[in-house]
Amino acid sequence: MSTDLFCIAAPLLVAMGVTAWTALSGETAAAVVLLLLAVAWLGADADFEGPILFRLSQHHGVVAADLVAFVAIAIAGRVLLKAAHRRAR
């Protein structure tokens, strides 16, 4: 991993971790930010993706680095769904 890439990936991962921790406490704003960070991660991980875990087409697939974004999306989705459920009551 190049130094420039590390300077992008490391802060993004730290931001995702801190935001996920905050979102898990029920903060819906943090969940929205986490979704945005997950989308940014999917664009930033292209240079260190790792092995293809699941091939979607000849030129596209799910790689190991994508799992970070999928976990972040799952956390954010859980928080947002719980908040929507609380508001609906």
PDB file of N, CA and C in Angstrom:
ATOM      1  N   MET A   1       0.857  -1.168   0.000  1.00  0.00           N
ATOM      2  CA  MET A   1       0.000   0.000   0.000  1.00  0.00           C
ATOM      3  C   MET A   1       0.905   1.232   0.000  1.00  0.00           C
ATOM      4  N   SER A   2       0.649   2.145  -0.906  1.00  0.00           N
ATOM      5  CA  SER A   2       1.466   3.350  -0.989  1.00  0.00           C
ATOM      6  C   SER A   2       1.150   4.281   0.176  1.00  0.00           C
ATOM      7  N   THR A   3       2.066   5.207   0.428  1.00  0.00           N
ATOM      8  CA  THR A   3       1.890   6.157   1.520  1.00  0.00           C
ATOM      9  C   THR A   3       0.678   7.039   1.290  1.00  0.00           C
ATOM     10  N   ASP A   4       0.485   7.506   0.045  1.00  0.00           N
ATOM     11  CA  ASP A   4      -0.676   8.349  -0.253  1.00  0.00           C
ATOM     12  C   ASP A   4      -1.981   7.604   0.018  1.00  0.00           C
ATOM     13  N   LEU A   5      -2.030   6.360  -0.386  1.00  0.00           N
ATOM     14  CA  LEU A   5      -3.224   5.557  -0.176  1.00  0.00           C
ATOM     15  C   LEU A   5      -3.467   5.341   1.316  1.00  0.00           C
ATOM     16  N   PHE A   6      -2.392   5.093   2.063  1.00  0.00           N
ATOM     17  CA  PHE A   6      -2.518   4.907   3.508  1.00  0.00           C
ATOM     18  C   PHE A   6      -3.047   6.170   4.168  1.00  0.00           C
ATOM     19  N   CYS A   7      -2.635   7.334   3.659  1.00  0.00           N
ATOM     20  CA  CYS A   7      -3.102   8.609   4.213  1.00  0.00           C
ATOM     21  C   CYS A   7      -4.590   8.826   3.965  1.00  0.00           C
ATOM     22  N   ILE A   8      -5.152   8.143   2.987  1.00  0.00           N
ATOM     23  CA  ILE A   8      -6.591   8.224   2.722  1.00  0.00           C
ATOM     24  C   ILE A   8      -7.331   7.123   3.476  1.00  0.00           C
ATOM     25  N   ALA A   9      -6.814   5.899   3.394  1.00  0.00           N
ATOM     26  CA  ALA A   9      -7.521   4.750   3.960  1.00  0.00           C
ATOM     27  C   ALA A   9      -7.560   4.778   5.480  1.00  0.00           C
ATOM     28  N   ALA A  10      -6.451   5.068   6.115  1.00  0.00           N
ATOM     29  CA  ALA A  10      -6.403   5.025   7.580  1.00  0.00           C
ATOM     30  C   ALA A  10      -7.375   6.018   8.216  1.00  0.00           C
ATOM     31  N   PRO A  11      -7.363   7.297   7.825  1.00  0.00           N
ATOM     32  CA  PRO A  11      -8.336   8.217   8.439  1.00  0.00           C
ATOM     33  C   PRO A  11      -9.786   7.845   8.131  1.00  0.00           C
ATOM     34  N   LEU A  12     -10.030   7.322   6.939  1.00  0.00           N
ATOM     35  CA  LEU A  12     -11.385   6.925   6.577  1.00  0.00           C
ATOM     36  C   LEU A  12     -11.852   5.760   7.446  1.00  0.00           C
ATOM     37  N   LEU A  13     -10.977   4.800   7.677  1.00  0.00           N
ATOM     38  CA  LEU A  13     -11.324   3.672   8.548  1.00  0.00           C
ATOM     39  C   LEU A  13     -11.554   4.124   9.985  1.00  0.00           C
ATOM     40  N   VAL A  14     -10.718   5.031  10.468  1.00  0.00           N
ATOM     41  CA  VAL A  14     -10.895   5.555  11.829  1.00  0.00           C
ATOM     42  C   VAL A  14     -12.212   6.307  11.927  1.00  0.00           C
ATOM     43  N   ALA A  15     -12.504   7.144  10.939  1.00  0.00           N
ATOM     44  CA  ALA A  15     -13.766   7.890  10.938  1.00  0.00           C
ATOM     45  C   ALA A  15     -14.960   6.941  10.914  1.00  0.00           C
ATOM     46  N   MET A  16     -14.860   5.871  10.133  1.00  0.00           N
ATOM     47  CA  MET A  16     -15.954   4.898  10.076  1.00  0.00           C
ATOM     48  C   MET A  16     -16.123   4.204  11.424  1.00  0.00           C
ATOM     49  N   GLY A  17     -15.023   3.868  12.074  1.00  0.00           N
ATOM     50  CA  GLY A  17     -15.105   3.210  13.373  1.00  0.00           C
ATOM     51  C   GLY A  17     -15.727   4.090  14.438  1.00  0.00           C
ATOM     52  N   VAL A  18     -15.280   5.328  14.512  1.00  0.00           N
ATOM     53  CA  VAL A  18     -15.820   6.263  15.503  1.00  0.00           C
ATOM     54  C   VAL A  18     -17.286   6.551  15.219  1.00  0.00           C
ATOM     55  N   THR A  19     -17.616   6.739  13.963  1.00  0.00           N
ATOM     56  CA  THR A  19     -19.002   7.032  13.595  1.00  0.00           C
ATOM     57  C   THR A  19     -19.899   5.823  13.848  1.00  0.00           C
ATOM     58  N   ALA A  20     -19.402   4.632  13.578  1.00  0.00           N
ATOM     59  CA  ALA A  20     -20.185   3.419  13.848  1.00  0.00           C
ATOM     60  C   ALA A  20     -20.444   3.284  15.347  1.00  0.00           C
ATOM     61  N   TRP A  21     -19.434   3.558  16.155  1.00  0.00           N
ATOM     62  CA  TRP A  21     -19.591   3.481  17.608  1.00  0.00           C
ATOM     63  C   TRP A  21     -20.661   4.469  18.080  1.00  0.00           C
ATOM     64  N   THR A  22     -20.621   5.667  17.531  1.00  0.00           N
ATOM     65  CA  THR A  22     -21.598   6.684  17.887  1.00  0.00           C
ATOM     66  C   THR A  22     -22.991   6.292  17.393  1.00  0.00           C
ATOM     67  N   ALA A  23     -23.065   5.762  16.188  1.00  0.00           N
ATOM     68  CA  ALA A  23     -24.360   5.353  15.624  1.00  0.00           C
ATOM     69  C   ALA A  23     -24.989   4.245  16.456  1.00  0.00           C
ATOM     70  N   LEU A  24     -24.170   3.338  16.974  1.00  0.00           N
ATOM     71  CA  LEU A  24     -24.704   2.230  17.764  1.00  0.00           C
ATOM     72  C   LEU A  24     -25.338   2.707  19.066  1.00  0.00           C
ATOM     73  N   SER A  25     -25.030   3.931  19.480  1.00  0.00           N
ATOM     74  CA  SER A  25     -25.683   4.472  20.677  1.00  0.00           C
ATOM     75  C   SER A  25     -27.053   5.053  20.335  1.00  0.00           C
ATOM     76  N   GLY A  26     -27.451   4.974  19.068  1.00  0.00           N
ATOM     77  CA  GLY A  26     -28.775   5.415  18.653  1.00  0.00           C
ATOM     78  C   GLY A  26     -28.804   6.754  17.947  1.00  0.00           C
ATOM     79  N   GLU A  27     -27.671   7.327  17.659  1.00  0.00           N
ATOM     80  CA  GLU A  27     -27.601   8.623  16.983  1.00  0.00           C
ATOM     81  C   GLU A  27     -27.886   8.450  15.496  1.00  0.00           C
ATOM     82  N   THR A  28     -29.034   8.938  15.048  1.00  0.00           N
ATOM     83  CA  THR A  28     -29.398   8.770  13.647  1.00  0.00           C
ATOM     84  C   THR A  28     -28.526   9.620  12.722  1.00  0.00           C
ATOM     85  N   ALA A  29     -28.094  10.788  13.179  1.00  0.00           N
ATOM     86  CA  ALA A  29     -27.209  11.616  12.351  1.00  0.00           C
ATOM     87  C   ALA A  29     -25.896  10.887  12.091  1.00  0.00           C
ATOM     88  N   ALA A  30     -25.392  10.196  13.091  1.00  0.00           N
ATOM     89  CA  ALA A  30     -24.159   9.419  12.920  1.00  0.00           C
ATOM     90  C   ALA A  30     -24.378   8.279  11.934  1.00  0.00           C
ATOM     91  N   ALA A  31     -25.565   7.694  11.955  1.00  0.00           N
ATOM     92  CA  ALA A  31     -25.868   6.611  11.009  1.00  0.00           C
ATOM     93  C   ALA A  31     -25.862   7.120   9.575  1.00  0.00           C
ATOM     94  N   VAL A  32     -26.390   8.314   9.363  1.00  0.00           N
ATOM     95  CA  VAL A  32     -26.386   8.895   8.013  1.00  0.00           C
ATOM     96  C   VAL A  32     -24.951   9.187   7.580  1.00  0.00           C
ATOM     97  N   VAL A  33     -24.148   9.740   8.469  1.00  0.00           N
ATOM     98  CA  VAL A  33     -22.738  10.003   8.153  1.00  0.00           C
ATOM     99  C   VAL A  33     -22.027   8.690   7.865  1.00  0.00           C
ATOM    100  N   LEU A  34     -22.335   7.657   8.622  1.00  0.00           N
ATOM    101  CA  LEU A  34     -21.723   6.347   8.391  1.00  0.00           C
ATOM    102  C   LEU A  34     -22.059   5.815   7.002  1.00  0.00           C
ATOM    103  N   LEU A  35     -23.290   6.008   6.558  1.00  0.00           N
ATOM    104  CA  LEU A  35     -23.649   5.605   5.195  1.00  0.00           C
ATOM    105  C   LEU A  35     -22.811   6.341   4.163  1.00  0.00           C
ATOM    106  N   LEU A  36     -22.626   7.628   4.363  1.00  0.00           N
ATOM    107  CA  LEU A  36     -21.807   8.419   3.430  1.00  0.00           C
ATOM    108  C   LEU A  36     -20.349   7.956   3.442  1.00  0.00           C
ATOM    109  N   LEU A  37     -19.831   7.656   4.624  1.00  0.00           N
ATOM    110  CA  LEU A  37     -18.456   7.156   4.718  1.00  0.00           C
ATOM    111  C   LEU A  37     -18.311   5.791   4.048  1.00  0.00           C
ATOM    112  N   ALA A  38     -19.335   4.960   4.153  1.00  0.00           N
ATOM    113  CA  ALA A  38     -19.294   3.641   3.510  1.00  0.00           C
ATOM    114  C   ALA A  38     -19.237   3.781   1.995  1.00  0.00           C
ATOM    115  N   VAL A  39     -20.006   4.713   1.461  1.00  0.00           N
ATOM    116  CA  VAL A  39     -19.963   4.959   0.014  1.00  0.00           C
ATOM    117  C   VAL A  39     -18.577   5.488  -0.387  1.00  0.00           C
ATOM    118  N   ALA A  40     -18.030   6.372   0.423  1.00  0.00           N
ATOM    119  CA  ALA A  40     -16.678   6.883   0.145  1.00  0.00           C
ATOM    120  C   ALA A  40     -15.658   5.751   0.188  1.00  0.00           C
ATOM    121  N   TRP A  41     -15.821   4.825   1.131  1.00  0.00           N
ATOM    122  CA  TRP A  41     -14.902   3.692   1.243  1.00  0.00           C
ATOM    123  C   TRP A  41     -14.955   2.825  -0.011  1.00  0.00           C
ATOM    124  N   LEU A  42     -16.138   2.589  -0.529  1.00  0.00           N
ATOM    125  CA  LEU A  42     -16.254   1.761  -1.729  1.00  0.00           C
ATOM    126  C   LEU A  42     -15.510   2.381  -2.907  1.00  0.00           C
ATOM    127  N   GLY A  43     -15.426   3.707  -2.943  1.00  0.00           N
ATOM    128  CA  GLY A  43     -14.658   4.369  -3.990  1.00  0.00           C
ATOM    129  C   GLY A  43     -13.179   4.417  -3.699  1.00  0.00           C
ATOM    130  N   ALA A  44     -12.808   4.453  -2.430  1.00  0.00           N
ATOM    131  CA  ALA A  44     -11.401   4.614  -2.057  1.00  0.00           C
ATOM    132  C   ALA A  44     -10.643   3.297  -1.984  1.00  0.00           C
ATOM    133  N   ASP A  45     -11.340   2.169  -1.869  1.00  0.00           N
ATOM    134  CA  ASP A  45     -10.644   0.903  -1.653  1.00  0.00           C
ATOM    135  C   ASP A  45     -10.156   0.230  -2.935  1.00  0.00           C
ATOM    136  N   ALA A  46     -10.263   0.880  -4.058  1.00  0.00           N
ATOM    137  CA  ALA A  46      -9.946   0.252  -5.348  1.00  0.00           C
ATOM    138  C   ALA A  46      -8.497  -0.224  -5.451  1.00  0.00           C
ATOM    139  N   ASP A  47      -7.568   0.456  -4.795  1.00  0.00           N
ATOM    140  CA  ASP A  47      -6.160   0.089  -4.928  1.00  0.00           C
ATOM    141  C   ASP A  47      -5.720  -1.023  -3.984  1.00  0.00           C
ATOM    142  N   PHE A  48      -6.529  -1.413  -3.044  1.00  0.00           N
ATOM    143  CA  PHE A  48      -6.136  -2.474  -2.121  1.00  0.00           C
ATOM    144  C   PHE A  48      -7.304  -3.415  -1.837  1.00  0.00           C
ATOM    145  N   GLU A  49      -8.009  -3.773  -2.870  1.00  0.00           N
ATOM    146  CA  GLU A  49      -9.243  -4.534  -2.725  1.00  0.00           C
ATOM    147  C   GLU A  49      -9.054  -5.940  -2.178  1.00  0.00           C
ATOM    148  N   GLY A  50      -7.997  -6.612  -2.533  1.00  0.00           N
ATOM    149  CA  GLY A  50      -7.826  -7.987  -2.088  1.00  0.00           C
ATOM    150  C   GLY A  50      -8.496  -8.955  -3.037  1.00  0.00           C
ATOM    151  N   PRO A  51      -8.629 -10.201  -2.598  1.00  0.00           N
ATOM    152  CA  PRO A  51      -9.189 -11.225  -3.475  1.00  0.00           C
ATOM    153  C   PRO A  51     -10.686 -11.026  -3.716  1.00  0.00           C
ATOM    154  N   ILE A  52     -11.120 -11.496  -4.883  1.00  0.00           N
ATOM    155  CA  ILE A  52     -12.547 -11.445  -5.218  1.00  0.00           C
ATOM    156  C   ILE A  52     -13.246 -12.566  -4.456  1.00  0.00           C
ATOM    157  N   LEU A  53     -14.236 -12.206  -3.665  1.00  0.00           N
ATOM    158  CA  LEU A  53     -14.973 -13.184  -2.876  1.00  0.00           C
ATOM    159  C   LEU A  53     -16.201 -13.708  -3.614  1.00  0.00           C
ATOM    160  N   PHE A  54     -16.808 -12.819  -4.415  1.00  0.00           N
ATOM    161  CA  PHE A  54     -18.020 -13.170  -5.146  1.00  0.00           C
ATOM    162  C   PHE A  54     -18.034 -12.393  -6.448  1.00  0.00           C
ATOM    163  N   ARG A  55     -18.033 -13.090  -7.559  1.00  0.00           N
ATOM    164  CA  ARG A  55     -18.001 -12.442  -8.871  1.00  0.00           C
ATOM    165  C   ARG A  55     -19.419 -12.116  -9.327  1.00  0.00           C
ATOM    166  N   LEU A  56     -19.651 -10.829  -9.641  1.00  0.00           N
ATOM    167  CA  LEU A  56     -20.958 -10.393 -10.133  1.00  0.00           C
ATOM    168  C   LEU A  56     -21.028 -10.453 -11.649  1.00  0.00           C
ATOM    169  N   SER A  57     -19.920 -10.134 -12.308  1.00  0.00           N
ATOM    170  CA  SER A  57     -19.807 -10.228 -13.757  1.00  0.00           C
ATOM    171  C   SER A  57     -18.328 -10.430 -14.062  1.00  0.00           C
ATOM    172  N   GLN A  58     -17.982 -10.396 -15.330  1.00  0.00           N
ATOM    173  CA  GLN A  58     -16.588 -10.632 -15.697  1.00  0.00           C
ATOM    174  C   GLN A  58     -15.664  -9.544 -15.144  1.00  0.00           C
ATOM    175  N   HIS A  59     -16.156  -8.328 -15.018  1.00  0.00           N
ATOM    176  CA  HIS A  59     -15.315  -7.214 -14.581  1.00  0.00           C
ATOM    177  C   HIS A  59     -15.695  -6.646 -13.215  1.00  0.00           C
ATOM    178  N   HIS A  60     -16.691  -7.218 -12.548  1.00  0.00           N
ATOM    179  CA  HIS A  60     -17.143  -6.691 -11.263  1.00  0.00           C
ATOM    180  C   HIS A  60     -17.351  -7.822 -10.268  1.00  0.00           C
ATOM    181  N   GLY A  61     -17.072  -7.513  -9.011  1.00  0.00           N
ATOM    182  CA  GLY A  61     -17.290  -8.498  -7.966  1.00  0.00           C
ATOM    183  C   GLY A  61     -17.170  -7.875  -6.598  1.00  0.00           C
ATOM    184  N   VAL A  62     -17.470  -8.664  -5.589  1.00  0.00           N
ATOM    185  CA  VAL A  62     -17.324  -8.241  -4.196  1.00  0.00           C
ATOM    186  C   VAL A  62     -15.957  -8.710  -3.737  1.00  0.00           C
ATOM    187  N   VAL A  63     -15.162  -7.767  -3.214  1.00  0.00           N
ATOM    188  CA  VAL A  63     -13.817  -8.086  -2.758  1.00  0.00           C
ATOM    189  C   VAL A  63     -13.743  -7.926  -1.242  1.00  0.00           C
ATOM    190  N   ALA A  64     -12.645  -8.395  -0.663  1.00  0.00           N
ATOM    191  CA  ALA A  64     -12.486  -8.380   0.789  1.00  0.00           C
ATOM    192  C   ALA A  64     -12.644  -6.978   1.374  1.00  0.00           C
ATOM    193  N   ALA A  65     -12.084  -5.977   0.731  1.00  0.00           N
ATOM    194  CA  ALA A  65     -12.159  -4.611   1.264  1.00  0.00           C
ATOM    195  C   ALA A  65     -13.585  -4.072   1.275  1.00  0.00           C
ATOM    196  N   ASP A  66     -14.438  -4.583   0.402  1.00  0.00           N
ATOM    197  CA  ASP A  66     -15.833  -4.135   0.365  1.00  0.00           C
ATOM    198  C   ASP A  66     -16.593  -4.526   1.633  1.00  0.00           C
ATOM    199  N   LEU A  67     -16.125  -5.557   2.323  1.00  0.00           N
ATOM    200  CA  LEU A  67     -16.820  -6.020   3.516  1.00  0.00           C
ATOM    201  C   LEU A  67     -16.873  -4.941   4.596  1.00  0.00           C
ATOM    202  N   VAL A  68     -15.862  -4.083   4.645  1.00  0.00           N
ATOM    203  CA  VAL A  68     -15.865  -2.974   5.606  1.00  0.00           C
ATOM    204  C   VAL A  68     -17.088  -2.092   5.369  1.00  0.00           C
ATOM    205  N   ALA A  69     -17.331  -1.748   4.121  1.00  0.00           N
ATOM    206  CA  ALA A  69     -18.484  -0.903   3.791  1.00  0.00           C
ATOM    207  C   ALA A  69     -19.792  -1.627   4.066  1.00  0.00           C
ATOM    208  N   PHE A  70     -19.854  -2.922   3.791  1.00  0.00           N
ATOM    209  CA  PHE A  70     -21.085  -3.669   4.018  1.00  0.00           C
ATOM    210  C   PHE A  70     -21.434  -3.723   5.507  1.00  0.00           C
ATOM    211  N   VAL A  71     -20.430  -3.866   6.355  1.00  0.00           N
ATOM    212  CA  VAL A  71     -20.672  -3.855   7.798  1.00  0.00           C
ATOM    213  C   VAL A  71     -21.170  -2.481   8.230  1.00  0.00           C
ATOM    214  N   ALA A  72     -20.538  -1.423   7.710  1.00  0.00           N
ATOM    215  CA  ALA A  72     -20.961  -0.059   8.050  1.00  0.00           C
ATOM    216  C   ALA A  72     -22.396   0.197   7.594  1.00  0.00           C
ATOM    217  N   ILE A  73     -22.739  -0.273   6.408  1.00  0.00           N
ATOM    218  CA  ILE A  73     -24.104  -0.095   5.895  1.00  0.00           C
ATOM    219  C   ILE A  73     -25.100  -0.866   6.765  1.00  0.00           C
ATOM    220  N   ALA A  74     -24.723  -2.061   7.206  1.00  0.00           N
ATOM    221  CA  ALA A  74     -25.612  -2.852   8.064  1.00  0.00           C
ATOM    222  C   ALA A  74     -25.845  -2.151   9.408  1.00  0.00           C
ATOM    223  N   ILE A  75     -24.792  -1.609   9.994  1.00  0.00           N
ATOM    224  CA  ILE A  75     -24.928  -0.890  11.266  1.00  0.00           C
ATOM    225  C   ILE A  75     -25.825   0.331  11.091  1.00  0.00           C
ATOM    226  N   ALA A  76     -25.552   1.112  10.063  1.00  0.00           N
ATOM    227  CA  ALA A  76     -26.348   2.318   9.817  1.00  0.00           C
ATOM    228  C   ALA A  76     -27.804   1.957   9.549  1.00  0.00           C
ATOM    229  N   GLY A  77     -28.027   0.920   8.772  1.00  0.00           N
ATOM    230  CA  GLY A  77     -29.392   0.488   8.477  1.00  0.00           C
ATOM    231  C   GLY A  77     -30.135   0.064   9.724  1.00  0.00           C
ATOM    232  N   ARG A  78     -29.464  -0.658  10.598  1.00  0.00           N
ATOM    233  CA  ARG A  78     -30.085  -1.095  11.852  1.00  0.00           C
ATOM    234  C   ARG A  78     -30.494   0.105  12.697  1.00  0.00           C
ATOM    235  N   VAL A  79     -29.606   1.073  12.827  1.00  0.00           N
ATOM    236  CA  VAL A  79     -29.890   2.261  13.633  1.00  0.00           C
ATOM    237  C   VAL A  79     -31.047   3.057  13.023  1.00  0.00           C
ATOM    238  N   LEU A  80     -31.023   3.252  11.725  1.00  0.00           N
ATOM    239  CA  LEU A  80     -32.075   4.029  11.071  1.00  0.00           C
ATOM    240  C   LEU A  80     -33.424   3.324  11.113  1.00  0.00           C
ATOM    241  N   LEU A  81     -33.432   2.007  10.958  1.00  0.00           N
ATOM    242  CA  LEU A  81     -34.683   1.262  11.042  1.00  0.00           C
ATOM    243  C   LEU A  81     -35.272   1.303  12.449  1.00  0.00           C
ATOM    244  N   LYS A  82     -34.403   1.192  13.465  1.00  0.00           N
ATOM    245  CA  LYS A  82     -34.882   1.293  14.849  1.00  0.00           C
ATOM    246  C   LYS A  82     -35.446   2.671  15.125  1.00  0.00           C
ATOM    247  N   ALA A  83     -34.799   3.704  14.599  1.00  0.00           N
ATOM    248  CA  ALA A  83     -35.295   5.078  14.802  1.00  0.00           C
ATOM    249  C   ALA A  83     -36.638   5.266  14.109  1.00  0.00           C
ATOM    250  N   ALA A  84     -36.785   4.724  12.922  1.00  0.00           N
ATOM    251  CA  ALA A  84     -38.057   4.831  12.203  1.00  0.00           C
ATOM    252  C   ALA A  84     -39.148   4.079  12.946  1.00  0.00           C
ATOM    253  N   HIS A  85     -38.801   2.942  13.502  1.00  0.00           N
ATOM    254  CA  HIS A  85     -39.778   2.163  14.262  1.00  0.00           C
ATOM    255  C   HIS A  85     -40.213   2.907  15.520  1.00  0.00           C
ATOM    256  N   ARG A  86     -39.283   3.567  16.203  1.00  0.00           N
ATOM    257  CA  ARG A  86     -39.614   4.346  17.400  1.00  0.00           C
ATOM    258  C   ARG A  86     -40.533   5.520  17.043  1.00  0.00           C
ATOM    259  N   ARG A  87     -40.267   6.175  15.910  1.00  0.00           N
ATOM    260  CA  ARG A  87     -41.105   7.297  15.486  1.00  0.00           C
ATOM    261  C   ARG A  87     -42.504   6.866  15.081  1.00  0.00           C
ATOM    262  N   ALA A  88     -42.627   5.648  14.579  1.00  0.00           N
ATOM    263  CA  ALA A  88     -43.914   5.154  14.100  1.00  0.00           C
ATOM    264  C   ALA A  88     -44.854   4.795  15.249  1.00  0.00           C
ATOM    265  N   ARG A  89     -44.317   4.595  16.424  1.00  0.00           N
ATOM    266  CA  ARG A  89     -45.163   4.220  17.567  1.00  0.00           C
ATOM    267  C   ARG A  89     -46.008   5.332  18.031  1.00  0.00           C
TER     268      ARG A  89
END
